[in-house]
Amino acid sequence: MELEKRGVVAPLLVTSTFLPLVEAQAKARRVSPRVVVVPHPVGGLNEQELAERIEVAAGALLPLADEARGSA
Amino acid sequence: MSTDWDVAVVGAGVAGLSAARVAAGAGLRVVAYDRMAPGGQLVNLTSVHDHPAPGETADSAGLVSRLVAEAEAAGVVMAFDEVTRVRSGTPVRLEAGAGAVTAQVVVVATGLGPGRLGLPGEEELVGRGISTCAGCDGPLFRGRAVAVVGDDEWTAEEALELAEVASAVTVLVPGEPRWDADRARRLAAAERVEVLPGVRVTALRGEGVLAAVVVETAGGPRELAVEGLFTYVGRRGPAGLVEEVPADAAGRLPAEGLGAAAGTVLVAGDARSGAVQSVAAAIVDGTAAGEAAVAARRAAAGPAPGGSASAAGPWLRVVDPTYGVPADEADGAVPEGGGADWTEVALFSNSKPNATELLRGVGDRLQEHWGLAELGFASKPNASAAADKDVIDWLAQRYKVVLVAVGD
């Protein structure tokens, strides 16, 4: 969030359990972070499960990144 | 941001946010400091037991959100910095990373540090087998053996939560369990849980990651093969934070009367010697500290003209519509990341298991999508630590896009 405040496009890859906490922190810091949510947890997953998380995250991130670059 | 406050709260957990809300609600100018993020211990918990009522469970993130929202609605300004020293006086002086500030009243509500055993090699294994959060790290130990060290209600709840994923949960109780009959019954009924009272962990085994613990039992030493160790003992208070205020054996600060540790320095929540460690108690304690701060300011200001007391002390409360709202960037200022090119993309890992792998996987997709030559990379040394300022500076100056991993 500090990076976003300093002009960097800084999407947060957040596991679902931590999303409410990220939202609370964002509110306290007066920022609106770009958030990509993946199912919790990420740790402990095998290769296939992690690949599925990556697909989910990439599917959300790429249009978000394109939009940020396009609107710059 | 101002460097002179009516009230400064050190620690934006349950007690600190409660104190800050009450003081700000009475019209005082209040700043609440936290090293990383608001929420205190709740940040590392997925659920809170015995809240809002005994036997009930609440979502911890939701509770944090509510406490933060209420504090901010009252006018509390949040500051993310580490207060390293509190020097009593009038005003009280606080030393923080970004510089010193002063306040007429300070509420110390830092809570307690994470559970620690005080054994050699322990810190190196934190995040590599040793944890203090079953909800966060429990899934990492699915199908594996873990141990839990502690004797209180929270220890029992964490053990029960771990029993849902781990292959075996051994609860190592230093003395006798202090949890209630209902939790004792649930532990006894859990197939994969074994409670060992009267044992002491004496050594940790493992190269890079935890492999086993050695415990001293009435029958002699015993080695337990566990990959996870969840510790709920040895939590320390903020000893040394407040100048010339001695701490008790657990590092907590003493309180006389209504939390007064040193004149205009008050102590609230788990940081207070003798505090009951529960969410409900922290709310009550924090609220009392906030009210004490208001009373201290009223007393310092003397009687109000015409006999009417103002909460803020000064008799006229000037309402500044921009109060608490950070100033906009100066006109024409160029944000640091604004100078970098869109080809400058980096990953920033929180060092949790698989976080870097996830970032690299997603980063690879973005690299391919945008035809990037390379990706930068940085990481925190561990997930519990705040990001290093120099690393943030470097990322902000060098890159246009930084993908950041949050969570487990």
JSON list of N, CA and C in Angstrom, two decimals, chain B residues 48-79:
[
{"chain": "B", "resi": 48, "resn": "VAL", "atom": "N", "xyz": [-12.05, -15.32, 16.69]},
{"chain": "B", "resi": 48, "resn": "VAL", "atom": "CA", "xyz": [-11.90, -14.96, 18.09]},
{"chain": "B", "resi": 48, "resn": "VAL", "atom": "C", "xyz": [-12.90, -15.77, 18.90]},
{"chain": "B", "resi": 49, "resn": "HIS", "atom": "N", "xyz": [-12.40, -16.49, 19.88]},
{"chain": "B", "resi": 49, "resn": "HIS", "atom": "CA", "xyz": [-13.29, -17.34, 20.69]},
{"chain": "B", "resi": 49, "resn": "HIS", "atom": "C", "xyz": [-13.82, -16.57, 21.90]},
{"chain": "B", "resi": 50, "resn": "ASP", "atom": "N", "xyz": [-14.99, -16.97, 22.34]},
{"chain": "B", "resi": 50, "resn": "ASP", "atom": "CA", "xyz": [-15.65, -16.35, 23.50]},
{"chain": "B", "resi": 50, "resn": "ASP", "atom": "C", "xyz": [-15.93, -14.86, 23.26]},
{"chain": "B", "resi": 51, "resn": "HIS", "atom": "N", "xyz": [-16.22, -14.52, 22.03]},
{"chain": "B", "resi": 51, "resn": "HIS", "atom": "CA", "xyz": [-16.60, -13.15, 21.71]},
{"chain": "B", "resi": 51, "resn": "HIS", "atom": "C", "xyz": [-17.65, -13.19, 20.60]},
{"chain": "B", "resi": 52, "resn": "PRO", "atom": "N", "xyz": [-18.70, -12.43, 20.67]},
{"chain": "B", "resi": 52, "resn": "PRO", "atom": "CA", "xyz": [-19.01, -11.38, 21.64]},
{"chain": "B", "resi": 52, "resn": "PRO", "atom": "C", "xyz": [-19.52, -11.88, 22.99]},
{"chain": "B", "resi": 53, "resn": "ALA", "atom": "N", "xyz": [-19.74, -13.19, 23.11]},
{"chain": "B", "resi": 53, "resn": "ALA", "atom": "CA", "xyz": [-20.20, -13.74, 24.39]},
{"chain": "B", "resi": 53, "resn": "ALA", "atom": "C", "xyz": [-19.50, -15.07, 24.61]},
{"chain": "B", "resi": 54, "resn": "PRO", "atom": "N", "xyz": [-19.40, -15.51, 25.87]},
{"chain": "B", "resi": 54, "resn": "PRO", "atom": "CA", "xyz": [-18.75, -16.81, 26.14]},
{"chain": "B", "resi": 54, "resn": "PRO", "atom": "C", "xyz": [-19.36, -17.91, 25.30]},
{"chain": "B", "resi": 55, "resn": "GLY", "atom": "N", "xyz": [-18.50, -18.71, 24.69]},
{"chain": "B", "resi": 55, "resn": "GLY", "atom": "CA", "xyz": [-18.97, -19.81, 23.87]},
{"chain": "B", "resi": 55, "resn": "GLY", "atom": "C", "xyz": [-19.21, -19.45, 22.42]},
{"chain": "B", "resi": 56, "resn": "GLU", "atom": "N", "xyz": [-19.20, -18.16, 22.11]},
{"chain": "B", "resi": 56, "resn": "GLU", "atom": "CA", "xyz": [-19.43, -17.72, 20.73]},
{"chain": "B", "resi": 56, "resn": "GLU", "atom": "C", "xyz": [-18.10, -17.42, 20.04]},
{"chain": "B", "resi": 57, "resn": "THR", "atom": "N", "xyz": [-18.14, -17.39, 18.73]},
{"chain": "B", "resi": 57, "resn": "THR", "atom": "CA", "xyz": [-16.93, -17.14, 17.95]},
{"chain": "B", "resi": 57, "resn": "THR", "atom": "C", "xyz": [-17.20, -16.01, 16.97]},
{"chain": "B", "resi": 58, "resn": "ALA", "atom": "N", "xyz": [-16.22, -15.12, 16.82]},
{"chain": "B", "resi": 58, "resn": "ALA", "atom": "CA", "xyz": [-16.36, -13.99, 15.90]},
{"chain": "B", "resi": 58, "resn": "ALA", "atom": "C", "xyz": [-15.23, -14.02, 14.88]},
{"chain": "B", "resi": 59, "resn": "ASP", "atom": "N", "xyz": [-15.52, -13.46, 13.73]},
{"chain": "B", "resi": 59, "resn": "ASP", "atom": "CA", "xyz": [-14.50, -13.33, 12.68]},
{"chain": "B", "resi": 59, "resn": "ASP", "atom": "C", "xyz": [-13.55, -12.20, 13.08]},
{"chain": "B", "resi": 60, "resn": "SER", "atom": "N", "xyz": [-12.26, -12.52, 13.20]},
{"chain": "B", "resi": 60, "resn": "SER", "atom": "CA", "xyz": [-11.32, -11.53, 13.72]},
{"chain": "B", "resi": 60, "resn": "SER", "atom": "C", "xyz": [-11.13, -10.35, 12.76]},
{"chain": "B", "resi": 61, "resn": "ALA", "atom": "N", "xyz": [-11.08, -10.63, 11.46]},
{"chain": "B", "resi": 61, "resn": "ALA", "atom": "CA", "xyz": [-10.89, -9.54, 10.50]},
{"chain": "B", "resi": 61, "resn": "ALA", "atom": "C", "xyz": [-12.08, -8.58, 10.54]},
{"chain": "B", "resi": 62, "resn": "GLY", "atom": "N", "xyz": [-13.28, -9.13, 10.70]},
{"chain": "B", "resi": 62, "resn": "GLY", "atom": "CA", "xyz": [-14.46, -8.28, 10.80]},
{"chain": "B", "resi": 62, "resn": "GLY", "atom": "C", "xyz": [-14.41, -7.41, 12.05]},
{"chain": "B", "resi": 63, "resn": "LEU", "atom": "N", "xyz": [-13.92, -8.00, 13.13]},
{"chain": "B", "resi": 63, "resn": "LEU", "atom": "CA", "xyz": [-13.81, -7.24, 14.37]},
{"chain": "B", "resi": 63, "resn": "LEU", "atom": "C", "xyz": [-12.78, -6.11, 14.21]},
{"chain": "B", "resi": 64, "resn": "VAL", "atom": "N", "xyz": [-11.65, -6.42, 13.57]},
{"chain": "B", "resi": 64, "resn": "VAL", "atom": "CA", "xyz": [-10.64, -5.38, 13.33]},
{"chain": "B", "resi": 64, "resn": "VAL", "atom": "C", "xyz": [-11.23, -4.25, 12.48]},
{"chain": "B", "resi": 65, "resn": "SER", "atom": "N", "xyz": [-11.93, -4.64, 11.43]},
{"chain": "B", "resi": 65, "resn": "SER", "atom": "CA", "xyz": [-12.54, -3.63, 10.55]},
{"chain": "B", "resi": 65, "resn": "SER", "atom": "C", "xyz": [-13.45, -2.70, 11.32]},
{"chain": "B", "resi": 66, "resn": "ARG", "atom": "N", "xyz": [-14.25, -3.29, 12.20]},
{"chain": "B", "resi": 66, "resn": "ARG", "atom": "CA", "xyz": [-15.21, -2.48, 12.97]},
{"chain": "B", "resi": 66, "resn": "ARG", "atom": "C", "xyz": [-14.48, -1.54, 13.93]},
{"chain": "B", "resi": 67, "resn": "LEU", "atom": "N", "xyz": [-13.47, -2.07, 14.63]},
{"chain": "B", "resi": 67, "resn": "LEU", "atom": "CA", "xyz": [-12.74, -1.24, 15.59]},
{"chain": "B", "resi": 67, "resn": "LEU", "atom": "C", "xyz": [-12.02, -0.08, 14.89]},
{"chain": "B", "resi": 68, "resn": "VAL", "atom": "N", "xyz": [-11.42, -0.37, 13.74]},
{"chain": "B", "resi": 68, "resn": "VAL", "atom": "CA", "xyz": [-10.72, 0.68, 12.98]},
{"chain": "B", "resi": 68, "resn": "VAL", "atom": "C", "xyz": [-11.72, 1.72, 12.49]},
{"chain": "B", "resi": 69, "resn": "ALA", "atom": "N", "xyz": [-12.83, 1.24, 11.96]},
{"chain": "B", "resi": 69, "resn": "ALA", "atom": "CA", "xyz": [-13.83, 2.17, 11.42]},
{"chain": "B", "resi": 69, "resn": "ALA", "atom": "C", "xyz": [-14.38, 3.08, 12.51]},
{"chain": "B", "resi": 70, "resn": "GLU", "atom": "N", "xyz": [-14.64, 2.50, 13.68]},
{"chain": "B", "resi": 70, "resn": "GLU", "atom": "CA", "xyz": [-15.17, 3.31, 14.79]},
{"chain": "B", "resi": 70, "resn": "GLU", "atom": "C", "xyz": [-14.15, 4.34, 15.27]},
{"chain": "B", "resi": 71, "resn": "ALA", "atom": "N", "xyz": [-12.89, 3.91, 15.34]},
{"chain": "B", "resi": 71, "resn": "ALA", "atom": "CA", "xyz": [-11.85, 4.84, 15.79]},
{"chain": "B", "resi": 71, "resn": "ALA", "atom": "C", "xyz": [-11.69, 5.98, 14.79]},
{"chain": "B", "resi": 72, "resn": "GLU", "atom": "N", "xyz": [-11.65, 5.64, 13.52]},
{"chain": "B", "resi": 72, "resn": "GLU", "atom": "CA", "xyz": [-11.46, 6.68, 12.51]},
{"chain": "B", "resi": 72, "resn": "GLU", "atom": "C", "xyz": [-12.67, 7.60, 12.43]},
{"chain": "B", "resi": 73, "resn": "ALA", "atom": "N", "xyz": [-13.85, 7.03, 12.61]},
{"chain": "B", "resi": 73, "resn": "ALA", "atom": "CA", "xyz": [-15.05, 7.87, 12.60]},
{"chain": "B", "resi": 73, "resn": "ALA", "atom": "C", "xyz": [-15.02, 8.88, 13.74]},
{"chain": "B", "resi": 74, "resn": "ALA", "atom": "N", "xyz": [-14.37, 8.49, 14.84]},
{"chain": "B", "resi": 74, "resn": "ALA", "atom": "CA", "xyz": [-14.26, 9.39, 15.99]},
{"chain": "B", "resi": 74, "resn": "ALA", "atom": "C", "xyz": [-13.18, 10.44, 15.77]},
{"chain": "B", "resi": 75, "resn": "GLY", "atom": "N", "xyz": [-12.33, 10.24, 14.75]},
{"chain": "B", "resi": 75, "resn": "GLY", "atom": "CA", "xyz": [-11.30, 11.22, 14.45]},
{"chain": "B", "resi": 75, "resn": "GLY", "atom": "C", "xyz": [-9.89, 10.79, 14.74]},
{"chain": "B", "resi": 76, "resn": "VAL", "atom": "N", "xyz": [-9.70, 9.51, 15.07]},
{"chain": "B", "resi": 76, "resn": "VAL", "atom": "CA", "xyz": [-8.35, 9.01, 15.36]},
{"chain": "B", "resi": 76, "resn": "VAL", "atom": "C", "xyz": [-7.52, 8.99, 14.08]},
{"chain": "B", "resi": 77, "resn": "VAL", "atom": "N", "xyz": [-6.29, 9.47, 14.18]},
{"chain": "B", "resi": 77, "resn": "VAL", "atom": "CA", "xyz": [-5.35, 9.40, 13.06]},
{"chain": "B", "resi": 77, "resn": "VAL", "atom": "C", "xyz": [-4.46, 8.17, 13.26]},
{"chain": "B", "resi": 78, "resn": "MET", "atom": "N", "xyz": [-4.38, 7.32, 12.26]},
{"chain": "B", "resi": 78, "resn": "MET", "atom": "CA", "xyz": [-3.53, 6.13, 12.35]},
{"chain": "B", "resi": 78, "resn": "MET", "atom": "C", "xyz": [-2.13, 6.47, 11.86]},
{"chain": "B", "resi": 79, "resn": "ALA", "atom": "N", "xyz": [-1.13, 6.02, 12.58]},
{"chain": "B", "resi": 79, "resn": "ALA", "atom": "CA", "xyz": [0.26, 6.22, 12.18]},
{"chain": "B", "resi": 79, "resn": "ALA", "atom": "C", "xyz": [0.96, 4.87, 12.18]}
]
